[in-house]
Backbone as a printed PyTorch tensor [residue, N CA C, xyz], in Angstrom:
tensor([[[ 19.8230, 112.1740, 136.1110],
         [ 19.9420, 113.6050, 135.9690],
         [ 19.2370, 114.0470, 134.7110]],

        [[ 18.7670, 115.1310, 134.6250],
         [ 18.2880, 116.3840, 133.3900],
         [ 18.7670, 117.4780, 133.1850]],

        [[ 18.9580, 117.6930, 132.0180],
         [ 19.1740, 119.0480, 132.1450],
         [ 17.8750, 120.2030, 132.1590]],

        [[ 18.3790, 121.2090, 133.0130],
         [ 17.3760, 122.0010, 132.9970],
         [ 17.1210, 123.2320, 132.2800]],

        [[ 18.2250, 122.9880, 131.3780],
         [ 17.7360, 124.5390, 130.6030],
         [ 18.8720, 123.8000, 129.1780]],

        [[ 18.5420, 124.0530, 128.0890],
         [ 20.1120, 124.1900, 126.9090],
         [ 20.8760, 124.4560, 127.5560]],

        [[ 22.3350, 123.6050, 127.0330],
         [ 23.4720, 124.0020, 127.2720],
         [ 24.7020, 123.2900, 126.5540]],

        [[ 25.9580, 124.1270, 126.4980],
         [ 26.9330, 123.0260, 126.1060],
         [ 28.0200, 123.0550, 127.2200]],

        [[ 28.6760, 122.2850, 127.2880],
         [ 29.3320, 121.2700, 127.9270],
         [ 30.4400, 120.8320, 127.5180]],

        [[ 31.6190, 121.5240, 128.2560],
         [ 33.0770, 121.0770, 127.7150],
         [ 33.5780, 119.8130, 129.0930]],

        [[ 33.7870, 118.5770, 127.5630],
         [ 34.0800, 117.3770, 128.8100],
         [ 35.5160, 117.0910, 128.0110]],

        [[ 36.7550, 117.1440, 128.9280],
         [ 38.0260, 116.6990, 128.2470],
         [ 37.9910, 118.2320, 126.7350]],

        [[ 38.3440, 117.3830, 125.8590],
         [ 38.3340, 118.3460, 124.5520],
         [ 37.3460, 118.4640, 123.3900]],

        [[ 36.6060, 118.0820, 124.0090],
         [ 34.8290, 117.8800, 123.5730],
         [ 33.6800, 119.2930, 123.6280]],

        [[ 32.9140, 119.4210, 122.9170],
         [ 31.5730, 120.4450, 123.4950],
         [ 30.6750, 119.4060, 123.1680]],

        [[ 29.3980, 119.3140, 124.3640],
         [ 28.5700, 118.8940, 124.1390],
         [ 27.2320, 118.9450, 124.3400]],

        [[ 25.8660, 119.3310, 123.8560],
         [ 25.3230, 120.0670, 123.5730],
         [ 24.2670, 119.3390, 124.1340]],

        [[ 23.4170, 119.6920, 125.4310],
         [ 22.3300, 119.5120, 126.2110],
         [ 20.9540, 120.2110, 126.1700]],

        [[ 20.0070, 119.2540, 125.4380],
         [ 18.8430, 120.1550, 125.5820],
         [ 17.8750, 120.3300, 126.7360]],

        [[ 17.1110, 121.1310, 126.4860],
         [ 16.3200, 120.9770, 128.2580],
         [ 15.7430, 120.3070, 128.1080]],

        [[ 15.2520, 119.3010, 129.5300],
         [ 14.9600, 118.1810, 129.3450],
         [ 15.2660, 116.6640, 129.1490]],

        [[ 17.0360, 117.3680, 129.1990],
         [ 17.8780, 115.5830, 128.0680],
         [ 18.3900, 114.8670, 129.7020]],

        [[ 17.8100, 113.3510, 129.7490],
         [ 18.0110, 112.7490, 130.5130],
         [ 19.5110, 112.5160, 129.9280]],

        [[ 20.8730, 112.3570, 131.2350],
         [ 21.9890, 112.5400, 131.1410],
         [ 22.3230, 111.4900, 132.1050]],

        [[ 22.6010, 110.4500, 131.5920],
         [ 22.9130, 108.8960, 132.1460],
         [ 24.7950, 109.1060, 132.6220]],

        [[ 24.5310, 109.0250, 133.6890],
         [ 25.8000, 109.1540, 134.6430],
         [ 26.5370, 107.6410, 135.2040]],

        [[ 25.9830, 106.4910, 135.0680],
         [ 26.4020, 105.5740, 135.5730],
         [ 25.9730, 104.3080, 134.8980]],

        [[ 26.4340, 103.1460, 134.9730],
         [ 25.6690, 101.5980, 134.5370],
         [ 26.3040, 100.7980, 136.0540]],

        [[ 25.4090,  99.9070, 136.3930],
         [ 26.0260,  99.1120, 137.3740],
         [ 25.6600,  97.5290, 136.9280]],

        [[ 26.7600,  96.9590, 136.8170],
         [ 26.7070,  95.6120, 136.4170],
         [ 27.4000,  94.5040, 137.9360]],

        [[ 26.6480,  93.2660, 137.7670],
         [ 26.5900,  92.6940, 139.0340],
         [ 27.0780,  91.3390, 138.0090]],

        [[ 28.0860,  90.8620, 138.9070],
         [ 28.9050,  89.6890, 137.8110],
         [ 30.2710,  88.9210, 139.2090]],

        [[ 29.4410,  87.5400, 139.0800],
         [ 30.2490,  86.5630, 139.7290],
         [ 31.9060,  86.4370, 139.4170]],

        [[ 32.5240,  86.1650, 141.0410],
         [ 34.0460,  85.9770, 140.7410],
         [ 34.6000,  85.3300, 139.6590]],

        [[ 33.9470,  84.2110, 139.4970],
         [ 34.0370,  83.5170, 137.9850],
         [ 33.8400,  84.1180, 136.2560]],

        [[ 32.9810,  84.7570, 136.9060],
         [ 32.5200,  86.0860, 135.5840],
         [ 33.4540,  86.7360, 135.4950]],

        [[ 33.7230,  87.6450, 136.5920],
         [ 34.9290,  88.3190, 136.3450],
         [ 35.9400,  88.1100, 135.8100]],

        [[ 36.4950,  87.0780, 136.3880],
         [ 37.9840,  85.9060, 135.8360],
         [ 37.9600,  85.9900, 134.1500]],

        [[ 36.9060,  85.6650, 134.0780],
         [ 36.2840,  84.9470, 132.5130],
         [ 36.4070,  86.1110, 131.7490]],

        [[ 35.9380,  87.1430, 132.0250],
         [ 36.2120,  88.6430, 131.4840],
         [ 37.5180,  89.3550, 131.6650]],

        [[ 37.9800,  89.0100, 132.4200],
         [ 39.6380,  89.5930, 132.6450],
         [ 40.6000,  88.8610, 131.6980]],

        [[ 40.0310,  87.4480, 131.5720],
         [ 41.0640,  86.4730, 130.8800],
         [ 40.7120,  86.6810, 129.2990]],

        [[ 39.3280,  86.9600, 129.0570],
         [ 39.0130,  87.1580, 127.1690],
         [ 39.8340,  88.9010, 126.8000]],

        [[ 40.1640,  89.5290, 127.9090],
         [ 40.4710,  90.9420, 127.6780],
         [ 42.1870,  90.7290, 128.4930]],

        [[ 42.8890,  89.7940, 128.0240],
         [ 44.0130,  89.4350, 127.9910],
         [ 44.8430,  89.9880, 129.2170]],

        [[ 43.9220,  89.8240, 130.6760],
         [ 44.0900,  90.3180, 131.9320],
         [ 44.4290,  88.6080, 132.9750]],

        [[ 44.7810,  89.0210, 134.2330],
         [ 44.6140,  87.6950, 134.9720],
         [ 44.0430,  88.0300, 136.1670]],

        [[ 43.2350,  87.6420, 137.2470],
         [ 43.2870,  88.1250, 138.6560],
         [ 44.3430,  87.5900, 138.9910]],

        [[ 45.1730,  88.5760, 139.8920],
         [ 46.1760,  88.2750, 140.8660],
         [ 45.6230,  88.2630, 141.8780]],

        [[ 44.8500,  89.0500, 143.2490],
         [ 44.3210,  88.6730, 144.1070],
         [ 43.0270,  89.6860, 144.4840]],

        [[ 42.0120,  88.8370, 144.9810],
         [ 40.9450,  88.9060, 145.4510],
         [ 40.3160,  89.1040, 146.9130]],

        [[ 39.8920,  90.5660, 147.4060],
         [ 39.8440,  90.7630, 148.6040],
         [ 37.7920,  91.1690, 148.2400]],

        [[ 37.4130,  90.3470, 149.5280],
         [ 36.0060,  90.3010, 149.3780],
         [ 35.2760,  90.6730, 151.0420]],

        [[ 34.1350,  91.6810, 150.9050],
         [ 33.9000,  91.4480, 152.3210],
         [ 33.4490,  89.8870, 152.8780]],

        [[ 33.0450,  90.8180, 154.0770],
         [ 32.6850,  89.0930, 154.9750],
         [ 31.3900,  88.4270, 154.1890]],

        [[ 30.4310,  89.1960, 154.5190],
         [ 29.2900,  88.4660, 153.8300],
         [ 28.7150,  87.7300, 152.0720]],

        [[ 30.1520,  88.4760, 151.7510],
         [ 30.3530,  88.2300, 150.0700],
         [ 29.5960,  88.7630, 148.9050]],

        [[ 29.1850,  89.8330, 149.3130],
         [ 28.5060,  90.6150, 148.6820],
         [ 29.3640,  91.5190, 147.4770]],

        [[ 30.7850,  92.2500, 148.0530],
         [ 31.4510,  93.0560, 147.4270],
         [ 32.5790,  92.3180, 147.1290]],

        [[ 33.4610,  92.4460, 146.2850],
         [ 35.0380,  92.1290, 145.9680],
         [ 35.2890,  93.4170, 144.8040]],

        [[ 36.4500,  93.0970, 145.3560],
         [ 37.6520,  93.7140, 144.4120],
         [ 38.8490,  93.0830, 144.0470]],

        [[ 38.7600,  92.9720, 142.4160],
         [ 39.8150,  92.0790, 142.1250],
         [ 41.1180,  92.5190, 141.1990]],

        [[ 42.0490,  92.9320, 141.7480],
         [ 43.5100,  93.5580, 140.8390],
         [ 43.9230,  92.1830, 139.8540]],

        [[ 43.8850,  93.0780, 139.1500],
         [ 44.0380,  92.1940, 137.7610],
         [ 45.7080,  92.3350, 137.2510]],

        [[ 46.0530,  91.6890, 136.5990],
         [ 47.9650,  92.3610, 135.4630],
         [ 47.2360,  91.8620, 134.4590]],

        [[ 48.1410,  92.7110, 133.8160],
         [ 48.2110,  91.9150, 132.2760],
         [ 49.3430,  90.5030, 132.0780]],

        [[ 48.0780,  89.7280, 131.1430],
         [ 49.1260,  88.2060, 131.1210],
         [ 50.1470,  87.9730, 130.3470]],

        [[ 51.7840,  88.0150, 130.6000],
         [ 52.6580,  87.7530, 129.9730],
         [ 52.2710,  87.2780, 128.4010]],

        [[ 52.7080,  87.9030, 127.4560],
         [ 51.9710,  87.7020, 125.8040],
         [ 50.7130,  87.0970, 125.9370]],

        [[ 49.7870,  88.2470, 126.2240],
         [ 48.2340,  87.8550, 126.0260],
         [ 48.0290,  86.1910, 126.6080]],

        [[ 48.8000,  85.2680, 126.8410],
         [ 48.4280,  84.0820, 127.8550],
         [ 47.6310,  83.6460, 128.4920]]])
């Protein structure tokens, strides 16, 4: 996205101030193995509980808890 003209911009309790022209980065997409994930859930004191993936294994989604005293 751009903006197309100045502007400001109330996000939450914020103003924020768009010039014309200002590329306005809306997203990041990061691509990271079940194992990756795990590995990142467990340094950010999370656990997977369970893992539902399509067929071809392309997508998952993994519900995480938090681990009994950081564990």
């Amino acid at each position: 996205l751009v903006s197309r003209r100045d502007q400001h911009v109330r996000v939450a309790d914020r103003q924020i101030f768009l010039a014309e022209g200002e590329p306005i980065c809306t997203e990041y997409s990061y691509k990271y193995s079940v194992a990756d994930l795990n590995e990142l859930a467990a340094a950010s004191g999370f656990a997977g509980e369970q893992l539902w993936m399509d067929e071809s294994r392309y997508f998952c989604v993994l519900y995480l808890a938090v681990r009994p005293n950081g564990a």
